[in-house]
XYZ file of C-alpha atoms in Angstrom:
739
model
C 34.024 178.245 44.870
C 32.008 175.371 43.440
C 28.403 176.077 42.606
C 26.243 175.582 45.716
C 23.958 172.581 45.923
C 20.174 172.864 45.842
C 20.121 172.156 49.591
C 22.594 174.989 50.275
C 20.520 177.401 48.225
C 17.341 176.379 50.060
C 19.057 177.141 53.368
C 19.648 180.672 52.067
C 16.106 180.999 50.622
C 17.632 181.386 47.135
C 16.719 179.698 43.870
C 19.130 178.477 41.198
C 17.856 181.264 38.948
C 18.745 183.844 41.588
C 22.185 182.335 42.036
C 22.946 182.495 38.308
C 21.576 186.052 38.211
C 24.099 187.017 40.908
C 26.924 185.352 38.975
C 26.019 187.259 35.807
C 25.832 190.587 37.621
C 29.132 190.059 39.444
C 30.960 188.537 36.507
C 32.133 185.791 38.861
C 30.810 183.313 41.385
C 30.195 184.812 44.827
C 32.164 183.243 47.645
C 30.438 181.648 50.629
C 30.234 184.875 52.624
C 29.001 186.905 49.680
C 26.386 184.288 48.887
C 25.169 184.345 52.492
C 24.915 188.131 52.383
C 22.981 187.998 49.111
C 20.673 185.337 50.498
C 19.893 187.490 53.532
C 19.264 190.742 51.654
C 17.410 189.012 48.821
C 15.205 187.109 51.257
C 11.514 187.881 51.235
C 11.862 189.369 54.699
C 14.390 192.007 53.577
C 13.712 192.593 49.873
C 9.911 192.244 49.581
C 10.582 190.741 46.157
C 7.053 189.312 45.954
C 5.091 192.151 47.516
C 7.002 195.290 46.485
C 5.047 195.857 43.275
C 1.785 195.502 45.182
C 2.813 197.891 47.944
C 3.265 200.671 45.378
C -0.530 201.025 45.493
C -0.322 202.397 49.042
C -0.078 206.160 49.221
C 2.001 207.961 51.849
C 1.178 211.439 50.598
C -0.431 213.816 53.096
C 0.506 217.187 54.607
C 1.153 215.645 58.040
C 3.604 213.003 56.744
C 7.242 213.820 57.527
C 8.840 210.430 56.750
C 7.170 207.709 54.728
C 8.114 204.077 53.979
C 11.780 203.216 53.530
C 13.228 204.364 56.844
C 13.288 202.583 60.193
C 9.785 203.924 60.936
C 7.224 206.386 59.605
C 6.850 209.884 61.038
C 3.897 212.296 61.172
C 3.631 215.870 62.423
C 1.570 216.436 65.596
C 1.995 220.212 65.477
C 3.944 222.562 67.738
C 7.225 220.979 66.604
C 6.346 217.506 67.931
C 6.568 214.426 65.698
C 5.127 210.937 66.137
C 7.196 207.991 64.930
C 5.634 204.522 64.631
C 5.817 201.134 62.950
C 4.558 197.556 63.262
C 6.528 194.397 62.487
C 6.162 190.639 62.761
C 8.158 188.041 64.670
C 6.044 185.050 63.701
C 8.423 182.212 62.887
C 10.711 182.777 65.902
C 7.691 182.910 68.220
C 6.379 179.634 66.820
C 9.445 177.675 67.936
C 10.745 179.745 70.884
C 7.737 181.772 72.075
C 9.273 183.689 74.995
C 12.385 184.898 73.207
C 10.630 185.158 69.844
C 8.044 187.551 71.251
C 10.532 189.393 73.459
C 12.977 190.094 70.656
C 10.112 191.149 68.411
C 9.354 193.855 70.965
C 13.046 194.742 71.240
C 13.396 195.077 67.478
C 10.429 197.388 67.026
C 11.625 199.554 69.925
C 14.997 199.971 68.188
C 13.287 200.929 64.921
C 11.636 203.823 66.744
C 14.493 205.127 68.864
C 16.779 204.824 65.822
C 14.759 207.800 64.544
C 15.629 209.771 67.681
C 12.132 209.222 69.108
C 11.472 208.181 72.692
C 9.117 205.162 72.693
C 5.945 205.978 74.640
C 3.672 203.049 73.803
C 3.733 199.424 72.679
C 0.861 197.427 71.209
C 0.629 193.846 69.990
C -1.581 191.840 67.653
C -1.521 188.111 68.398
C -3.050 185.033 66.745
C -3.136 181.502 68.146
C -4.981 178.235 67.767
C -7.869 177.249 70.037
C -7.163 177.468 73.773
C -8.678 174.028 74.292
C -5.380 172.642 72.962
C -2.692 172.438 75.710
C 0.044 173.196 73.173
C -1.722 176.400 72.193
C -2.225 177.437 75.815
C 1.488 176.949 76.343
C 2.446 178.976 73.277
C -0.018 181.740 74.129
C 1.158 181.970 77.751
C 4.809 182.080 76.733
C 4.299 184.733 74.037
C 2.441 186.929 76.533
C 5.293 186.315 78.983
C 7.834 187.383 76.352
C 5.950 190.551 75.423
C 5.587 191.529 79.071
C 9.141 190.584 79.980
C 10.731 192.912 77.439
C 8.317 195.841 77.642
C 8.115 195.813 81.434
C 11.885 195.693 81.875
C 12.626 198.494 79.436
C 9.970 200.798 80.898
C 7.686 201.379 77.916
C 3.959 200.820 78.576
C 2.068 198.212 76.562
C -1.175 200.124 76.142
C -3.249 198.067 73.748
C -3.505 195.206 71.336
C -5.667 192.557 69.788
C -5.718 188.797 70.351
C -7.630 186.281 68.257
C -7.934 182.508 68.520
C -8.778 180.192 65.652
C -7.715 176.678 64.770
C -6.274 177.990 61.499
C -3.329 179.451 63.480
C -2.423 176.310 65.408
C 0.699 175.703 63.295
C 1.699 179.321 62.857
C 1.009 181.777 65.631
C 1.278 185.448 64.662
C 3.147 187.929 66.856
C 2.988 191.486 65.500
C 4.479 194.266 67.639
C 3.864 197.999 67.218
C 5.804 200.840 68.819
C 4.947 204.547 68.964
C 7.463 207.238 69.878
C 7.716 211.021 70.144
C 10.513 213.320 68.980
C 10.934 217.047 68.415
C 11.746 218.008 64.841
C 15.403 219.062 65.410
C 16.234 215.671 66.986
C 14.837 213.487 64.185
C 17.473 211.005 62.938
C 17.859 209.126 59.662
C 19.434 205.793 58.739
C 22.060 207.040 56.316
C 25.801 206.661 55.747
C 27.543 209.544 53.997
C 30.735 211.550 54.174
C 33.808 209.716 52.864
C 36.125 208.867 55.742
C 33.441 209.118 58.414
C 33.828 206.293 60.965
C 31.258 203.507 61.321
C 30.592 202.383 64.907
C 28.944 199.234 66.205
C 27.517 199.868 69.679
C 25.678 197.869 72.320
C 25.898 194.118 72.804
C 28.751 191.906 71.684
C 28.120 189.802 68.587
C 27.260 186.126 69.016
C 25.993 183.260 66.913
C 22.298 183.748 67.745
C 19.963 184.671 64.928
C 22.172 183.573 62.018
C 19.924 183.066 58.991
C 17.073 184.714 60.891
C 15.981 186.730 57.834
C 16.047 183.683 55.588
C 14.280 181.621 58.275
C 11.444 184.178 58.151
C 11.258 183.705 54.376
C 10.541 179.959 54.238
C 7.612 177.890 55.434
C 7.871 175.871 58.627
C 7.804 172.104 58.651
C 7.963 169.311 61.201
C 11.691 169.978 61.616
C 11.099 173.571 62.697
C 12.558 172.914 66.161
C 15.959 172.518 64.499
C 15.726 176.212 63.593
C 15.916 177.242 67.253
C 19.454 178.717 66.819
C 17.965 181.190 64.309
C 15.976 182.766 67.172
C 17.695 185.695 68.862
C 18.051 186.125 72.619
C 17.114 189.485 74.119
C 18.412 191.564 77.029
C 15.965 194.401 77.770
C 18.136 195.925 80.490
C 20.972 196.388 78.029
C 18.526 197.797 75.483
C 17.282 200.318 78.034
C 20.836 201.673 78.361
C 21.302 201.560 74.590
C 18.083 203.494 74.062
C 19.035 206.198 76.546
C 22.499 206.599 75.028
C 21.133 206.886 71.494
C 18.473 209.385 72.583
C 21.128 211.434 74.354
C 22.965 211.704 71.018
C 19.844 212.562 68.992
C 20.191 216.058 67.596
C 23.995 216.087 67.949
C 25.860 217.302 64.883
C 28.407 214.550 65.550
C 25.894 211.881 64.538
C 25.400 211.428 60.773
C 23.163 208.352 60.792
C 21.806 205.608 63.034
C 20.218 202.250 62.281
C 19.108 199.194 64.182
C 21.271 196.155 63.543
C 18.302 193.843 63.038
C 17.362 191.367 60.309
C 20.527 190.222 58.465
C 22.640 192.024 61.073
C 25.635 194.062 59.951
C 24.974 193.145 56.330
C 21.623 194.890 56.066
C 22.297 197.822 58.382
C 25.525 198.900 56.680
C 24.377 198.172 53.142
C 21.050 199.956 53.500
C 22.534 203.008 55.232
C 25.193 203.370 52.546
C 22.737 202.886 49.698
C 20.523 205.673 51.069
C 23.552 207.958 51.345
C 24.922 207.250 47.864
C 28.183 205.957 49.350
C 29.784 202.677 50.432
C 31.102 201.111 53.626
C 34.304 199.220 54.387
C 34.180 196.999 57.497
C 37.076 195.426 59.385
C 35.584 192.439 61.192
C 38.621 192.136 63.433
C 37.256 195.181 65.283
C 33.850 193.587 66.010
C 33.571 192.504 69.650
C 32.411 188.881 69.934
C 31.019 186.929 72.825
C 31.918 183.519 71.354
C 35.260 182.084 70.287
C 36.083 181.044 66.747
C 33.388 183.035 64.964
C 33.886 183.196 61.205
C 33.354 186.298 59.038
C 30.171 184.600 57.779
C 28.819 184.318 61.311
C 29.795 187.872 62.232
C 28.183 189.424 59.162
C 24.936 187.454 59.418
C 24.514 187.332 63.184
C 21.276 188.891 64.396
C 22.397 189.315 67.994
C 20.075 191.784 69.661
C 20.638 195.217 71.227
C 23.123 196.457 68.628
C 23.076 199.693 66.627
C 25.219 200.969 63.761
C 26.254 204.634 63.813
C 28.014 206.856 61.306
C 29.906 209.652 63.050
C 31.612 212.820 61.826
C 35.375 212.457 61.492
C 37.252 213.733 64.508
C 34.299 213.343 66.872
C 34.440 209.643 67.660
C 35.650 210.087 71.230
C 32.881 212.589 71.905
C 30.310 209.991 70.829
C 32.010 207.082 72.565
C 32.013 209.042 75.824
C 28.212 208.890 75.826
C 28.223 205.109 75.499
C 30.938 204.856 78.150
C 28.660 206.699 80.595
C 25.979 204.101 79.947
C 28.572 201.303 80.332
C 28.071 200.202 76.739
C 30.632 198.949 74.290
C 31.268 201.109 71.224
C 33.810 200.126 68.571
C 34.928 201.706 65.324
C 34.439 198.838 62.876
C 34.753 200.621 59.543
C 34.392 203.786 57.528
C 32.364 205.346 54.749
C 33.994 205.051 51.311
C 33.312 206.640 47.942
C 32.800 203.366 46.041
C 29.192 202.241 46.335
C 30.169 198.847 47.685
C 30.132 196.865 50.892
C 33.722 195.765 51.443
C 34.527 193.271 54.222
C 38.000 192.512 55.532
C 39.156 190.019 58.146
C 42.676 189.067 59.179
C 44.081 191.694 56.854
C 42.377 190.110 53.831
C 39.430 191.304 51.748
C 36.882 188.507 52.284
C 33.848 189.991 50.523
C 33.150 192.814 48.100
C 29.697 193.428 46.692
C 28.177 196.367 44.802
C 25.338 197.889 46.804
C 23.188 198.097 43.682
C 23.335 194.294 43.532
C 23.161 193.609 47.255
C 20.300 195.958 48.130
C 18.306 196.207 44.904
C 19.616 193.564 42.513
C 17.208 190.792 43.477
C 14.870 189.311 40.898
C 11.278 190.427 41.490
C 8.894 187.515 41.868
C 5.493 187.416 40.236
C 3.993 184.075 41.248
C 0.775 183.141 39.435
C -2.445 183.791 41.296
C -5.982 182.527 41.018
C -9.149 182.736 43.013
C -10.047 179.328 44.457
C -13.334 177.826 43.321
C -14.051 177.030 46.955
C -14.370 180.741 47.708
C -17.210 181.225 45.243
C -19.042 178.216 46.640
C -18.528 179.419 50.214
C -19.872 182.888 49.397
C -23.094 181.393 48.008
C -23.646 179.064 50.978
C -26.020 179.743 53.868
C -24.009 181.175 56.761
C -25.675 178.990 59.402
C -26.002 175.691 57.594
C -28.201 173.506 59.762
C -29.229 176.443 61.934
C -28.214 176.999 65.542
C -28.872 174.496 68.332
C -28.788 177.311 70.898
C -31.425 179.716 72.081
C -30.569 183.399 71.695
C -29.660 183.603 75.382
C -27.392 180.563 75.120
C -25.689 181.920 71.998
C -25.299 185.334 73.631
C -23.558 183.939 76.720
C -21.390 181.600 74.647
C -20.228 184.553 72.561
C -19.443 186.626 75.640
C -17.419 183.699 76.980
C -15.540 183.177 73.712
C -11.831 184.099 74.084
C -12.314 186.369 71.069
C -15.034 188.448 72.772
C -14.215 188.002 76.430
C -12.352 190.131 78.942
C -8.648 190.465 78.049
C -7.338 191.544 81.441
C -5.568 188.179 81.896
C -3.232 189.415 79.137
C -2.751 193.088 79.811
C -2.402 192.748 83.583
C 0.877 190.992 82.844
C 2.024 194.132 81.047
C 2.979 197.387 82.715
C 0.561 199.664 80.888
C 0.982 202.744 83.084
C 4.754 203.116 83.429
C 5.654 206.739 82.690
C 2.248 207.886 83.988
C 1.062 209.086 80.565
C -1.519 206.381 79.749
C -4.889 208.148 79.901
C -7.127 205.391 78.465
C -6.054 201.910 79.563
C -6.029 198.738 77.444
C -8.965 196.394 77.125
C -11.416 198.316 74.960
C -11.277 200.452 71.835
C -8.274 202.798 71.407
C -5.668 203.629 74.030
C -4.790 207.279 74.669
C -1.404 208.623 75.740
C -0.893 212.102 77.204
C 1.213 214.614 75.246
C 3.066 216.406 78.015
C 2.691 220.166 78.129
C -0.361 220.030 75.874
C -4.078 219.483 76.377
C -4.449 216.965 73.587
C -3.469 213.311 73.436
C -2.277 210.581 71.109
C -4.721 207.768 70.363
C -3.459 204.409 69.106
C -5.156 201.226 67.951
C -4.117 197.976 66.299
C -6.638 195.762 64.498
C -6.617 192.843 62.101
C -8.763 190.983 59.626
C -10.735 188.064 61.007
C -12.315 184.983 59.438
C -14.295 186.878 56.803
C -11.011 187.635 55.022
C -10.993 184.010 53.864
C -14.217 184.719 51.982
C -13.106 188.084 50.627
C -9.512 189.148 51.412
C -10.040 192.548 49.799
C -12.941 193.328 52.087
C -11.183 191.727 55.046
C -8.344 194.260 54.747
C -10.840 197.106 54.398
C -12.727 195.934 57.480
C -9.486 195.945 59.493
C -8.812 199.568 58.512
C -12.415 200.573 59.226
C -12.311 198.890 62.642
C -9.138 200.764 63.601
C -10.701 204.068 62.545
C -13.856 203.286 64.544
C -11.759 202.568 67.612
C -10.098 205.973 67.349
C -13.452 207.680 66.778
C -14.749 206.210 70.055
C -12.229 208.394 71.906
C -12.772 211.392 69.640
C -9.463 211.027 67.788
C -8.824 212.139 64.222
C -6.706 209.487 62.448
C -3.386 210.742 61.090
C -1.659 207.766 59.469
C -1.433 203.991 59.301
C 1.196 201.265 59.519
C 0.524 197.708 58.343
C 1.761 194.165 58.874
C 0.630 191.782 56.134
C 0.637 188.174 57.366
C 0.045 185.530 54.688
C 0.914 181.970 53.798
C 3.173 180.687 51.046
C 2.826 183.032 48.018
C 4.003 180.251 45.717
C 0.480 178.838 46.120
C -1.807 180.500 43.593
C -4.633 181.007 46.080
C -2.311 182.672 48.631
C -0.884 185.015 46.009
C -4.453 185.946 45.063
C -5.223 186.642 48.718
C -2.180 188.921 48.979
C -3.067 190.827 45.813
C -6.657 191.302 46.908
C -5.773 192.345 50.453
C -3.257 194.987 49.369
C -5.762 196.369 46.855
C -8.386 196.520 49.616
C -5.973 198.180 52.008
C -5.098 200.808 49.394
C -8.742 201.536 48.643
C -9.762 201.810 52.302
C -6.860 204.130 53.127
C -7.681 206.305 50.132
C -11.356 206.572 51.033
C -10.629 207.245 54.704
C -7.763 209.693 53.933
C -5.136 207.622 55.760
C -1.545 207.762 54.467
C 0.489 204.573 54.926
C 3.859 205.571 56.390
C 5.469 202.242 57.342
C 4.880 198.531 57.402
C 6.055 194.957 57.139
C 5.190 191.900 55.047
C 5.350 188.430 56.589
C 4.926 185.602 54.091
C 5.438 181.837 54.268
C 3.346 181.488 57.414
C 2.784 177.805 56.679
C 3.323 174.612 58.589
C 3.935 171.595 56.368
C 1.894 173.164 53.567
C -1.048 174.478 55.608
C -1.308 178.259 55.213
C -2.748 180.694 57.708
C -5.797 182.709 56.630
C -4.988 186.089 55.066
C -4.333 188.309 58.084
C -3.571 191.950 57.333
C -3.025 193.873 60.576
C -3.057 197.661 60.781
C -1.982 200.171 63.402
C -3.424 203.693 63.361
C -2.452 206.802 65.316
C -4.576 209.911 65.772
C -4.953 213.085 67.806
C -7.512 213.572 70.584
C -8.368 217.266 70.898
C -9.023 217.354 74.639
C -8.145 214.460 76.919
C -10.522 215.807 79.591
C -13.497 214.804 77.407
C -12.891 211.104 77.004
C -15.920 208.841 77.391
C -15.436 205.222 78.320
C -17.097 202.241 76.667
C -19.352 201.633 79.674
C -22.817 203.092 80.156
C -22.463 205.962 82.624
C -25.833 206.563 84.321
C -29.281 205.018 84.693
C -31.806 206.755 82.469
C -29.302 207.632 79.746
C -30.510 207.037 76.210
C -28.842 204.354 74.077
C -28.349 204.870 70.339
C -26.860 202.836 67.550
C -25.070 205.018 64.991
C -24.148 203.774 61.554
C -25.604 201.340 59.038
C -27.434 198.170 59.885
C -25.920 194.791 59.092
C -26.878 191.238 59.864
C -24.215 189.300 57.943
C -23.005 186.134 59.656
C -20.440 185.045 57.055
C -17.113 184.530 58.816
C -18.652 185.637 62.129
C -17.719 184.578 65.639
C -21.075 182.817 66.035
C -20.323 180.784 62.939
C -16.910 179.860 64.342
C -18.458 178.654 67.607
C -20.982 176.574 65.687
C -18.328 174.426 64.076
C -15.589 176.453 62.492
C -17.036 176.705 58.995
C -16.441 179.873 56.955
C -19.521 180.329 54.776
C -21.839 182.998 53.419
C -21.398 186.631 52.457
C -19.001 188.601 54.707
C -20.090 191.933 56.206
C -21.049 194.615 53.718
C -18.895 197.722 53.736
C -19.625 201.249 52.548
C -16.385 203.173 53.021
C -17.951 206.561 52.392
C -20.607 205.873 55.008
C -17.865 204.585 57.342
C -16.081 207.914 56.936
C -19.194 209.955 57.706
C -20.147 207.795 60.690
C -16.638 208.172 62.101
C -16.884 211.953 61.688
C -20.253 212.048 63.438
C -19.087 209.971 66.404
C -15.850 211.943 66.627
C -17.832 215.176 66.791
C -20.221 213.869 69.441
C -17.342 212.625 71.598
C -15.192 215.742 71.122
C -17.955 218.154 72.075
C -18.885 216.099 75.136
C -22.358 215.000 74.010
C -21.599 211.262 74.221
C -21.286 209.812 77.724
C -20.087 206.457 76.386
C -18.962 205.183 72.996
C -18.108 201.669 71.813
C -18.006 200.131 68.356
C -19.719 196.927 67.249
C -17.322 194.208 66.204
C -17.089 190.473 66.908
C -20.397 189.081 68.141
C -22.430 191.921 66.677
C -24.820 194.338 68.340
C -25.847 192.087 71.245
C -22.263 191.523 72.361
C -21.467 195.252 72.058
C -24.493 196.114 74.223
C -23.504 193.579 76.873
C -19.940 194.889 76.878
C -21.187 198.444 77.468
C -23.374 197.209 80.329
C -20.606 195.192 81.977
C -18.072 198.033 81.637
C -20.464 200.474 83.312
C -22.001 198.070 85.812
C -25.496 198.982 84.580
C -28.129 197.033 82.705
C -30.144 198.172 79.698
C -33.480 197.656 77.987
C -33.471 198.053 74.202
C -35.549 197.226 71.138
C -34.058 196.239 67.789
C -35.494 195.201 64.454
C -39.118 196.161 64.985
C -41.737 194.025 66.696
C -41.621 190.739 64.767
C -39.191 187.901 65.430
C -37.018 187.180 62.334
C -37.291 183.860 60.532
C -33.923 182.672 61.877
C -35.062 183.376 65.430
C -32.989 186.572 65.625
C -29.445 185.195 65.449
C -28.410 187.377 62.500
C -30.109 190.454 63.945
C -28.368 190.130 67.295
C -25.045 188.562 66.343
C -24.492 189.603 62.725
C -21.262 191.551 62.340
C -22.338 194.291 59.952
C -19.685 196.966 59.668
C -19.775 200.621 60.650
C -21.909 200.597 63.812
C -21.338 202.270 67.168
C -23.268 202.057 70.446
C -23.436 205.451 72.184
C -25.226 206.640 75.296
C -26.205 210.224 76.079
C -27.907 212.199 78.791
C -31.632 212.438 77.868
C -31.174 216.165 77.325
C -28.596 215.392 74.607
C -30.786 213.053 72.556
C -31.788 215.834 70.191
C -28.140 216.801 69.686
C -27.243 213.188 68.905
C -29.866 213.009 66.175
C -28.959 216.465 64.854
C -25.255 215.646 64.419
C -25.966 212.316 62.747
C -28.455 213.929 60.382
C -25.858 216.551 59.495
C -23.404 213.836 58.498
C -26.167 211.825 56.767
C -25.567 208.857 59.050
C -28.251 206.431 60.284
C -29.039 206.926 63.954
C -31.601 204.881 65.886
C -32.630 205.179 69.509
C -32.542 201.704 71.031
C -33.614 202.198 74.630
C -32.378 203.222 78.060
C -29.686 202.381 80.567
C -30.789 200.844 83.849
C -31.649 197.727 85.802
C -29.701 194.565 86.436
C -30.376 192.812 83.125
C -29.386 193.237 79.502
C -32.688 192.922 77.674
C -33.478 193.017 73.981
C -37.251 193.244 74.169
C -39.091 190.350 72.596
C -35.920 188.430 71.762
C -33.506 187.773 74.604
C -32.630 188.750 78.155
C -29.641 187.856 80.320
C -28.748 188.946 83.868
C -25.999 191.546 84.022
C -24.143 189.345 86.511
C -24.264 186.408 84.069
C -22.905 188.585 81.267
C -20.037 189.772 83.474
C -19.251 186.220 84.589
C -19.293 184.950 81.001
C -16.796 187.599 79.912
C -14.428 186.454 82.637
C -14.700 182.809 81.580
C -13.064 183.162 78.180
C -9.321 183.722 78.364
C -8.983 183.724 82.144
C -11.042 180.546 82.457
C -9.039 178.738 79.792
C -5.760 179.763 81.421
C -6.818 179.007 85.001
C -5.290 175.534 85.005
C -1.609 174.624 84.784
C 0.255 175.615 81.615
C 2.961 173.163 80.558
């Protein structure tokens, strides 16, 4: 074929250099189908050609790790023969142009990654980013993404137990939709995505193949522009009811000796699933596209191989046992077709109409891409921003006004408008419901539970992306500590702009380095993850947004405190270091959107000890409530504890004198590593003893009681006003009609 034009290469997210590299390796020019397959597997979304070298810093080594990065999902050992399988992935670009289906199919894809390992999904979580809710277009996008998440999870019967949502004008062009799934499997039923055994049949099961999602992987590897709506055909369409049947059929086969390997047919469709399975197994695959069931007439081999139609899985089955496997899918009224076989040559061979239409070595297709090392540099603006005063011009609000405005901010307010649209109790195993720190899921037949949390970097990551990533990890660990859970492992989703910009590449390098350091210090292996780059609209990049999901074990689910103060007269303590930094804070955002001043300080060793102390206090039953300090600082955390428990509080912070800034930094600074705990007065000595043993700061603030939230000498708001403010944020913004 003639050499492709620059426009054709751009459509495939390939450069001229990459095209000529493929020609040299093949010894010939690839045909149209082969070039499309190379474009899909060499896309940023599939190959990680920009980030792979950076991700090597992340360690997956730990005794509890069973499967690390490289499979459909990571796996850790929960003891007693039970394994936990989990992963987080992005569906950002599709959700930006088709929010319902983009979000829904993001959920469907992450579910398939988990049950492809033989694990039954038991929990879903999501991390979402949007522009300001004052913009009708953002309200629409937000409402439709939430609809899509709920639609898929509710229909398939997996509870959505937690998540994180953040609003900032920097995401108005590119919303972020990250979905996490957690599943459970016994060791003998664990599956792997591998093709081996020459002559073993390859089956395609589930939905028929259509034209939806073609070039989906390459679409996720380019920046959006004003013509993004034209990319709507690259968004897949989901059917959760079909996926429910597909999940049950695959789980029925888990552990069967007839099943050699199983993989989700996701990004890049048949091309990636077959090529990656064969490469792992040291074999090849020959496909006959005439055997692929199609739901549209006239589909070409190109369209069949690159379709990303949802609810499809690829299986490799032992020879002679195909009918045994197909009988399972027949019972679930699912299509299952033999579309190929495993071959000795390490190639992906494609035939159609009796002709060989593509033939590519797997070494080239899966691993032959050219690594990218774009130049990086730290922007001068960052240094200037770090040196600036965080509240330039001061605050026009009194402390009470600022306090109520923060509680009413969509980033600090009640999130029930979101999670009440999700079925978070289906299956009857959700012990701690969404809306606060970590969710907890019951492990049936055992007294312990599985804690899960998803958290992301906020505005301070613009000032220091390395610290922003570390703060996200520390926040997730704090959330687990609030329910007494010991963290076991982490999955990550790295959302960044266009890495061809030097400042974005610097952000990515710094964030991965920070993630690696935080996980090392906090003894968290990284077992799975996803990188989402090119989150740009017409050249405007999103802020660096690393998102992490952490799972951990709760020793005894009967000893779970809530975030709310439990009884009048209980003592209130703050555990962990102080911190009054306002750089990148929520108060700063409300005061005009600037991002200035030093971000929160972070001492990872002190974070580790504080987490241990809180975990011990919760596990032994000393703490009657536990909640971490995050957005809005100490004052917001105190008000949240009061509202959750329906009880006021009287506390003292910062000594007797009023600070020079009037107390804004003291009350609303977002210093890292702090928890608000309450204890029975008889347990105050134990609280101080445990914290002293872990060498962690611990200060008694005051007592629970009354109908106000009072910080003596600084500010006081009625409990009813605090509760009303929290309901104003998201629910208030979404009360009117959504277009």
